[in-house]
Tab-separated table of C-alpha atoms in Angstrom:
chain	number	residue	atom	x	y	z
A	1	UNK	CA	-77.459	45.862	-33.265
A	2	UNK	CA	-80.142	44.099	-31.324
A	3	UNK	CA	-83.703	44.087	-32.589
A	4	UNK	CA	-86.650	42.696	-30.400
A	5	UNK	CA	-86.962	40.856	-26.731
A	6	UNK	CA	-84.375	42.074	-24.589
A	7	UNK	CA	-81.383	39.971	-24.236
A	8	UNK	CA	-77.882	40.024	-21.672
A	9	UNK	CA	-74.512	40.317	-23.484
A	10	UNK	CA	-71.845	38.082	-21.453
A	11	UNK	CA	-68.263	39.342	-21.704
A	12	UNK	CA	-65.454	36.957	-20.072
A	13	UNK	CA	-62.112	37.582	-19.937
A	14	UNK	CA	-59.937	34.777	-21.638
A	15	UNK	CA	-58.325	32.168	-19.825
A	16	UNK	CA	-54.686	33.533	-20.217
A	17	UNK	CA	-55.660	37.251	-19.764
A	18	UNK	CA	-52.396	38.446	-18.027
A	19	UNK	CA	-53.276	42.222	-18.147
A	20	UNK	CA	-55.772	41.893	-15.435
A	21	UNK	CA	-53.641	40.297	-13.149
A	22	UNK	CA	-55.908	36.957	-13.004
A	23	UNK	CA	-53.621	34.434	-14.573
A	24	UNK	CA	-52.623	32.915	-11.138
A	25	UNK	CA	-53.679	29.307	-10.164
A	26	UNK	CA	-57.045	29.163	-8.556
A	27	UNK	CA	-58.075	33.140	-9.752
A	28	UNK	CA	-61.298	33.508	-11.139
A	29	UNK	CA	-61.827	35.099	-14.666
A	30	UNK	CA	-63.751	38.290	-14.464
A	31	UNK	CA	-67.531	38.539	-15.792
A	32	UNK	CA	-69.616	41.332	-17.205
A	33	UNK	CA	-73.246	41.230	-18.368
A	34	UNK	CA	-74.626	44.128	-20.489
A	35	UNK	CA	-78.395	44.496	-21.238
A	36	UNK	CA	-79.271	44.912	-24.951
A	37	UNK	CA	-83.024	46.493	-24.961
A	38	UNK	CA	-84.442	46.408	-28.367
A	39	UNK	CA	-82.735	48.820	-30.793
A	40	UNK	CA	-79.544	48.763	-28.924
A	41	UNK	CA	-76.103	48.532	-30.531
A	42	UNK	CA	-72.661	47.098	-28.508
A	43	UNK	CA	-69.516	47.967	-30.063
A	44	UNK	CA	-66.785	45.733	-29.612
A	45	UNK	CA	-63.337	47.125	-30.059
A	46	UNK	CA	-60.002	45.531	-31.074
A	47	UNK	CA	-58.602	45.828	-27.571
A	48	UNK	CA	-61.553	44.496	-25.870
A	49	UNK	CA	-61.793	41.462	-28.536
A	50	UNK	CA	-58.193	40.610	-27.618
A	51	UNK	CA	-59.084	40.627	-23.654
A	52	UNK	CA	-62.738	39.056	-23.088
A	53	UNK	CA	-64.985	36.517	-25.316
A	54	UNK	CA	-68.319	37.707	-25.589
A	55	UNK	CA	-71.708	36.113	-26.680
A	56	UNK	CA	-75.527	36.118	-25.733
A	57	UNK	CA	-76.594	33.283	-24.208
A	58	UNK	CA	-80.016	31.167	-24.826
A	59	UNK	CA	-82.658	32.183	-22.519
A	60	UNK	CA	-84.263	29.234	-21.230
A	61	UNK	CA	-85.944	30.457	-18.053
A	62	UNK	CA	-89.633	29.802	-17.814
A	63	UNK	CA	-92.111	32.719	-19.474
A	64	UNK	CA	-93.093	33.942	-15.796
A	65	UNK	CA	-89.808	34.908	-14.882
A	66	UNK	CA	-88.933	36.895	-17.823
A	67	UNK	CA	-89.466	40.823	-17.606
A	68	UNK	CA	-92.149	42.456	-19.866
A	69	UNK	CA	-89.186	43.759	-22.049
A	70	UNK	CA	-87.555	40.160	-22.484
A	71	UNK	CA	-91.418	39.051	-23.718
A	72	UNK	CA	-91.854	41.738	-26.078
A	73	UNK	CA	-92.193	41.083	-29.867
A	74	UNK	CA	-93.364	37.324	-28.867
A	75	UNK	CA	-90.006	37.124	-26.944
A	76	UNK	CA	-87.985	36.431	-30.195
A	77	UNK	CA	-84.808	38.439	-31.244
A	78	UNK	CA	-82.854	39.498	-34.599
A	79	UNK	CA	-78.856	40.308	-33.970
A	80	UNK	CA	-76.877	42.089	-36.890
A	81	UNK	CA	-73.453	42.163	-36.759
A	82	UNK	CA	-71.201	44.671	-38.875
A	83	UNK	CA	-67.665	44.039	-39.166
A	84	UNK	CA	-64.988	45.503	-41.367
A	85	UNK	CA	-64.633	42.963	-44.205
A	86	UNK	CA	-60.846	42.651	-45.424
A	87	UNK	CA	-61.287	39.091	-47.308
A	88	UNK	CA	-63.341	38.815	-50.383
A	89	UNK	CA	-64.821	36.273	-52.770
A	90	UNK	CA	-66.087	36.313	-56.153
A	91	UNK	CA	-69.517	36.256	-57.278
A	92	UNK	CA	-69.234	32.116	-58.270
A	93	UNK	CA	-67.103	31.512	-55.221
A	94	UNK	CA	-64.479	30.350	-57.033
A	95	UNK	CA	-61.481	33.291	-56.375
A	96	UNK	CA	-60.337	34.490	-52.853
A	97	UNK	CA	-58.270	37.482	-51.849
A	98	UNK	CA	-57.786	40.127	-49.385
A	99	UNK	CA	-56.239	40.391	-45.941
A	100	UNK	CA	-57.520	36.968	-44.723
A	101	UNK	CA	-56.594	34.835	-47.915
A	102	UNK	CA	-53.115	33.478	-48.860
A	103	UNK	CA	-53.118	36.381	-52.084
A	104	UNK	CA	-53.702	40.113	-50.861
A	105	UNK	CA	-54.993	41.613	-54.409
A	106	UNK	CA	-57.880	40.848	-57.035
A	107	UNK	CA	-55.612	40.562	-59.398
A	108	UNK	CA	-53.373	37.819	-57.589
A	109	UNK	CA	-56.742	36.276	-56.437
A	110	UNK	CA	-56.133	32.558	-55.524
A	111	UNK	CA	-58.503	29.469	-56.019
A	112	UNK	CA	-61.107	28.906	-53.207
A	113	UNK	CA	-59.698	25.510	-51.760
A	114	UNK	CA	-62.917	22.858	-51.893
A	115	UNK	CA	-61.792	19.970	-49.097
A	116	UNK	CA	-58.691	21.293	-48.224
A	117	UNK	CA	-59.191	19.258	-44.605
A	118	UNK	CA	-55.509	20.176	-43.597
A	119	UNK	CA	-55.866	23.999	-44.073
A	120	UNK	CA	-59.308	23.906	-42.562
A	121	UNK	CA	-58.129	22.053	-39.197
A	122	UNK	CA	-55.158	24.668	-39.511
A	123	UNK	CA	-57.913	28.011	-39.536
A	124	UNK	CA	-59.737	25.846	-36.533
A	125	UNK	CA	-56.840	25.918	-34.826
A	126	UNK	CA	-55.774	29.356	-35.005
A	127	UNK	CA	-59.398	30.196	-34.144
A	128	UNK	CA	-59.051	28.196	-30.801
A	129	UNK	CA	-55.896	30.011	-30.264
A	130	UNK	CA	-57.374	33.679	-31.070
A	131	UNK	CA	-60.369	32.673	-28.294
A	132	UNK	CA	-58.386	31.475	-25.739
A	133	UNK	CA	-54.713	33.911	-25.865
A	134	UNK	CA	-55.363	37.685	-24.670
A	135	UNK	CA	-51.628	38.183	-26.223
A	136	UNK	CA	-52.804	36.382	-29.514
A	137	UNK	CA	-50.329	36.963	-32.408
A	138	UNK	CA	-52.557	37.384	-35.517
A	139	UNK	CA	-49.891	37.691	-38.072
A	140	UNK	CA	-48.136	34.405	-36.810
A	141	UNK	CA	-51.644	32.514	-36.861
A	142	UNK	CA	-53.354	34.594	-39.864
A	143	UNK	CA	-50.669	36.464	-41.848
A	144	UNK	CA	-50.073	33.806	-44.703
A	145	UNK	CA	-53.711	33.460	-45.101
A	146	UNK	CA	-55.884	30.626	-45.762
A	147	UNK	CA	-58.161	30.067	-49.280
A	148	UNK	CA	-60.931	27.697	-47.553
A	149	UNK	CA	-64.228	29.321	-46.752
A	150	UNK	CA	-66.444	26.683	-44.756
A	151	UNK	CA	-65.688	24.570	-42.546
A	152	UNK	CA	-67.195	21.827	-44.248
A	153	UNK	CA	-65.002	18.922	-44.964
A	154	UNK	CA	-65.222	16.748	-48.309
A	155	UNK	CA	-63.324	14.688	-49.867
A	156	UNK	CA	-60.061	15.578	-52.423
A	157	UNK	CA	-60.365	15.026	-55.751
A	158	UNK	CA	-58.271	11.936	-56.797
A	159	UNK	CA	-55.867	11.827	-59.582
A	160	UNK	CA	-54.731	8.419	-60.812
A	161	UNK	CA	-51.174	8.771	-62.401
A	162	UNK	CA	-50.375	7.078	-65.799
A	163	UNK	CA	-47.003	5.572	-67.050
A	164	UNK	CA	-46.302	9.043	-68.877
A	165	UNK	CA	-44.623	11.503	-67.110
A	166	UNK	CA	-45.537	14.438	-69.375
A	167	UNK	CA	-49.225	13.898	-69.151
A	168	UNK	CA	-48.696	13.625	-65.176
A	169	UNK	CA	-46.896	16.599	-64.890
A	170	UNK	CA	-49.470	18.306	-67.250
A	171	UNK	CA	-52.226	17.946	-64.707
A	172	UNK	CA	-50.156	18.196	-61.490
A	173	UNK	CA	-49.156	21.235	-62.832
A	174	UNK	CA	-52.615	23.209	-63.710
A	175	UNK	CA	-54.056	21.278	-60.229
A	176	UNK	CA	-51.122	23.315	-58.131
A	177	UNK	CA	-51.396	26.490	-59.781
A	178	UNK	CA	-54.897	26.170	-59.756
A	179	UNK	CA	-54.230	25.903	-55.829
A	180	UNK	CA	-56.704	22.592	-55.908
A	181	UNK	CA	-55.230	20.252	-53.155
A	182	UNK	CA	-55.610	16.450	-54.464
A	183	UNK	CA	-54.800	13.221	-53.840
A	184	UNK	CA	-52.640	11.032	-56.113
A	185	UNK	CA	-53.154	7.345	-56.932
A	186	UNK	CA	-50.512	5.313	-58.905
A	187	UNK	CA	-52.388	3.558	-61.635
A	188	UNK	CA	-52.828	0.035	-61.501
A	189	UNK	CA	-51.298	-2.474	-63.850
A	190	UNK	CA	-53.886	-4.908	-65.304
A	191	UNK	CA	-51.959	-6.742	-67.736
A	192	UNK	CA	-50.866	-4.080	-70.188
A	193	UNK	CA	-47.893	-5.034	-72.285
A	194	UNK	CA	-48.037	-1.722	-74.043
A	195	UNK	CA	-44.476	-1.153	-72.668
A	196	UNK	CA	-43.195	-4.461	-74.302
A	197	UNK	CA	-44.415	-3.826	-78.163
A	198	UNK	CA	-41.788	-3.284	-80.707
A	199	UNK	CA	-41.565	0.543	-80.972
A	200	UNK	CA	-42.189	0.717	-84.780
A	201	UNK	CA	-45.458	-1.521	-84.133
A	202	UNK	CA	-48.078	0.545	-85.691
A	203	UNK	CA	-51.761	0.305	-84.271
A	204	UNK	CA	-54.557	2.758	-84.937
A	205	UNK	CA	-53.544	6.242	-83.934
A	206	UNK	CA	-55.874	8.281	-81.476
A	207	UNK	CA	-54.896	11.600	-82.593
A	208	UNK	CA	-55.970	15.327	-81.294
A	209	UNK	CA	-56.275	15.892	-77.405
A	210	UNK	CA	-55.587	13.128	-76.363
A	211	UNK	CA	-52.870	10.438	-75.087
A	212	UNK	CA	-52.918	6.914	-75.113
A	213	UNK	CA	-51.403	6.794	-71.678
A	214	UNK	CA	-53.887	8.700	-69.394
A	215	UNK	CA	-54.254	10.034	-66.002
A	216	UNK	CA	-57.610	9.990	-64.818
A	217	UNK	CA	-59.420	12.845	-62.312
A	218	UNK	CA	-62.089	11.834	-59.925
A	219	UNK	CA	-63.727	14.861	-58.967
A	220	UNK	CA	-65.879	14.236	-55.983
A	221	UNK	CA	-67.495	17.795	-56.214
A	222	UNK	CA	-70.858	18.500	-56.784
A	223	UNK	CA	-70.837	17.221	-60.153
A	224	UNK	CA	-68.985	14.060	-59.124
A	225	UNK	CA	-67.338	13.383	-62.557
A	226	UNK	CA	-64.712	11.771	-63.598
A	227	UNK	CA	-62.476	12.628	-66.526
A	228	UNK	CA	-59.483	10.680	-68.524
A	229	UNK	CA	-56.776	12.315	-70.454
A	230	UNK	CA	-54.381	15.119	-69.608
A	231	UNK	CA	-55.812	17.305	-72.168
A	232	UNK	CA	-58.926	16.984	-70.981
A	233	UNK	CA	-58.379	17.331	-67.530
A	234	UNK	CA	-56.905	20.317	-68.541
A	235	UNK	CA	-59.726	21.767	-70.144
A	236	UNK	CA	-61.829	20.536	-67.289
A	237	UNK	CA	-60.195	22.380	-64.727
A	238	UNK	CA	-60.225	25.506	-66.684
A	239	UNK	CA	-64.205	25.265	-66.857
A	240	UNK	CA	-64.538	24.788	-63.088
A	241	UNK	CA	-61.940	27.013	-61.808
A	242	UNK	CA	-60.488	29.215	-65.012
A	243	UNK	CA	-57.414	32.008	-64.953
A	244	UNK	CA	-58.906	34.708	-64.595
A	245	UNK	CA	-56.306	37.329	-65.555
A	246	UNK	CA	-56.200	39.239	-68.648
A	247	UNK	CA	-53.745	37.339	-70.677
A	248	UNK	CA	-56.295	33.796	-69.950
A	249	UNK	CA	-59.269	35.667	-71.344
A	250	UNK	CA	-57.116	36.784	-74.151
A	251	UNK	CA	-55.581	33.269	-74.830
A	252	UNK	CA	-58.755	31.181	-74.571
A	253	UNK	CA	-59.300	31.511	-78.092
A	254	UNK	CA	-55.801	29.926	-78.605
A	255	UNK	CA	-56.466	27.309	-75.746
A	256	UNK	CA	-57.461	24.433	-78.209
A	257	UNK	CA	-55.244	24.665	-80.949
A	258	UNK	CA	-51.950	25.614	-78.910
A	259	UNK	CA	-52.850	22.325	-76.806
A	260	UNK	CA	-53.171	20.380	-80.252
A	261	UNK	CA	-49.529	21.768	-81.342
A	262	UNK	CA	-47.950	20.829	-77.608
A	263	UNK	CA	-49.489	17.630	-78.752
A	264	UNK	CA	-47.892	17.401	-81.832
A	265	UNK	CA	-44.429	18.727	-80.223
A	266	UNK	CA	-44.815	16.193	-78.026
A	267	UNK	CA	-45.339	13.153	-80.629
A	268	UNK	CA	-42.177	14.467	-82.472
A	269	UNK	CA	-40.570	14.358	-79.597
A	270	UNK	CA	-41.441	10.617	-79.161
A	271	UNK	CA	-41.493	9.560	-82.440
A	272	UNK	CA	-37.455	10.824	-82.317
A	273	UNK	CA	-34.772	8.069	-81.905
A	274	UNK	CA	-33.902	8.522	-78.494
A	275	UNK	CA	-30.327	9.920	-77.759
A	276	UNK	CA	-30.667	11.672	-74.562
A	277	UNK	CA	-29.492	11.014	-70.988
A	278	UNK	CA	-31.390	9.238	-68.239
A	279	UNK	CA	-34.793	8.072	-68.269
A	280	UNK	CA	-37.110	9.215	-71.098
A	281	UNK	CA	-40.698	9.857	-70.557
A	282	UNK	CA	-42.314	7.308	-72.884
A	283	UNK	CA	-46.066	7.365	-73.839
A	284	UNK	CA	-47.675	4.280	-75.559
A	285	UNK	CA	-48.922	7.057	-78.081
A	286	UNK	CA	-45.299	7.216	-79.749
A	287	UNK	CA	-46.428	3.333	-80.800
A	288	UNK	CA	-49.739	4.527	-82.160
A	289	UNK	CA	-49.066	5.856	-85.743
A	290	UNK	CA	-46.097	4.686	-88.042
A	291	UNK	CA	-43.066	6.564	-87.551
A	292	UNK	CA	-40.853	8.689	-89.402
A	293	UNK	CA	-37.455	8.374	-90.909
A	294	UNK	CA	-34.852	9.965	-88.361
A	295	UNK	CA	-33.832	12.516	-90.949
A	296	UNK	CA	-37.671	13.319	-91.016
A	297	UNK	CA	-38.255	13.091	-87.586
A	298	UNK	CA	-35.704	15.359	-86.335
A	299	UNK	CA	-36.623	18.162	-88.990
A	300	UNK	CA	-40.403	18.072	-88.026
A	301	UNK	CA	-39.235	18.425	-84.123
A	302	UNK	CA	-37.325	21.154	-85.027
A	303	UNK	CA	-39.706	22.869	-87.240
A	304	UNK	CA	-42.200	22.623	-84.229
A	305	UNK	CA	-39.441	23.735	-81.634
A	306	UNK	CA	-39.041	26.950	-84.001
A	307	UNK	CA	-42.430	27.756	-84.067
A	308	UNK	CA	-42.962	27.593	-80.169
A	309	UNK	CA	-39.356	29.765	-80.022
A	310	UNK	CA	-41.493	32.296	-82.083
A	311	UNK	CA	-44.521	31.940	-79.345
A	312	UNK	CA	-42.426	32.365	-76.861
A	313	UNK	CA	-40.287	35.591	-78.865
A	314	UNK	CA	-43.963	37.331	-79.239
A	315	UNK	CA	-44.933	36.329	-75.703
A	316	UNK	CA	-43.942	37.669	-72.396
A	317	UNK	CA	-42.952	36.032	-69.208
A	318	UNK	CA	-44.893	33.129	-70.313
A	319	UNK	CA	-46.268	31.571	-73.533
A	320	UNK	CA	-48.529	33.948	-74.504
A	321	UNK	CA	-47.818	37.159	-72.484
A	322	UNK	CA	-46.935	37.965	-68.741
A	323	UNK	CA	-49.337	35.947	-67.072
A	324	UNK	CA	-49.626	32.309	-66.272
A	325	UNK	CA	-52.754	30.112	-68.796
A	326	UNK	CA	-53.417	26.366	-69.355
A	327	UNK	CA	-51.162	26.695	-72.631
A	328	UNK	CA	-48.102	27.035	-70.081
A	329	UNK	CA	-49.549	23.706	-68.171
A	330	UNK	CA	-49.811	22.183	-71.562
A	331	UNK	CA	-46.625	22.888	-73.464
A	332	UNK	CA	-43.825	23.459	-70.312
A	333	UNK	CA	-43.989	19.742	-69.494
A	334	UNK	CA	-43.285	18.810	-73.238
A	335	UNK	CA	-40.295	21.403	-73.336
A	336	UNK	CA	-38.654	20.423	-70.264
A	337	UNK	CA	-38.979	16.684	-71.278
A	338	UNK	CA	-37.396	17.605	-74.609
A	339	UNK	CA	-34.404	20.175	-73.193
A	340	UNK	CA	-33.234	17.405	-71.024
A	341	UNK	CA	-33.092	14.320	-73.176
A	342	UNK	CA	-32.354	15.994	-76.520
A	343	UNK	CA	-28.851	16.344	-77.326
A	344	UNK	CA	-30.244	18.932	-80.477
A	345	UNK	CA	-31.410	21.337	-78.335
A	346	UNK	CA	-29.152	24.017	-77.842
A	347	UNK	CA	-29.498	27.478	-75.888
A	348	UNK	CA	-27.954	29.324	-78.897
A	349	UNK	CA	-30.520	28.291	-80.742
A	350	UNK	CA	-33.890	28.225	-79.173
A	351	UNK	CA	-32.704	31.663	-76.567
A	352	UNK	CA	-35.963	32.416	-75.896
A	353	UNK	CA	-37.275	28.835	-75.009
A	354	UNK	CA	-34.416	28.293	-72.736
A	355	UNK	CA	-35.320	31.270	-71.099
A	356	UNK	CA	-38.988	30.509	-70.552
A	357	UNK	CA	-38.024	26.750	-69.346
A	358	UNK	CA	-35.670	28.641	-66.690
A	359	UNK	CA	-38.604	31.123	-65.254
A	360	UNK	CA	-41.093	28.440	-64.965
A	361	UNK	CA	-38.441	26.536	-63.509
A	362	UNK	CA	-38.617	28.600	-60.433
A	363	UNK	CA	-42.300	28.748	-59.765
A	364	UNK	CA	-43.162	27.267	-56.569
A	365	UNK	CA	-45.655	24.844	-58.129
A	366	UNK	CA	-42.763	23.607	-60.459
A	367	UNK	CA	-40.239	23.122	-57.521
A	368	UNK	CA	-42.957	21.276	-55.503
A	369	UNK	CA	-43.190	18.565	-58.031
A	370	UNK	CA	-39.575	18.150	-58.793
A	371	UNK	CA	-38.959	17.814	-55.425
A	372	UNK	CA	-41.622	15.386	-55.000
A	373	UNK	CA	-40.229	13.312	-58.136
A	374	UNK	CA	-36.715	12.986	-56.390
């Protein structure tokens, strides 16, 4: 809709227009000009949009060369464009879903991928193809969807990995599940001899929601903040980009307690004399409080696993129900470590945890991380 001074809508066939027979060498492109007076409406149908480019160019002619209609309203014009919207974002610009997004329903809405320069570039390329190809394949170019909402490139969050594989996996899993693009940087060694300390040497132990070996997330967004520690990062990400499913809302009251319980399971595992095969993840947290005797350590680990077996039995597809939550990010990496490296973990004894582990193993985020690890 054009309101105010009169302008001209210019239509021009695209370079690859083949329906008009103008694609031969040396052939000129067709042009049509349509006058848009005050209170006029121009309706652009899908076939015309496919074959023609359209736009209103700035009128830079001297005032005396313009008609009365072009000079009215002080030469000013307002253009209102009405489109059928098929892609949606939430009120906080955090979640995106619909025809043009990766996730098509509100229930499965993904996170807006701020700073994903690769996806922005792919979207720009798709726009360019649509503007120049009269036989544009919409499904091939736009079908998978894009979760970026602007073309302003920004620096991705930077994840600095530590020596603890479980801590790293927790954070990377959360970032991928929330569809947050990030860059990885290995933590530089600065004369840290922690790994050379005797296993049972006692130091002051930092109990609670942090491990001694700590990944660091540097977020270059509006807050420009730096968060240190795997579980601290999980809670930071949950604050900035929360899981907005019904299960996640119900689980919020359990996030802190079960995150702490997952750390207790991690300590119990690291407190156990190593009996598994291959490379076992070892955080310096294993030297941070006095260890128990072998028998007590096994009993503590079995007690904790029995508790989580009960949680898995009460839940559904995931540890708190049918939807993925922060607790899965905190717990599954620990379970994965124990299951692969402790000879005492038997499917017959922990059937619910074993089934849960297999279900999560099939998730796209987990598959990607395991492939990168290999």
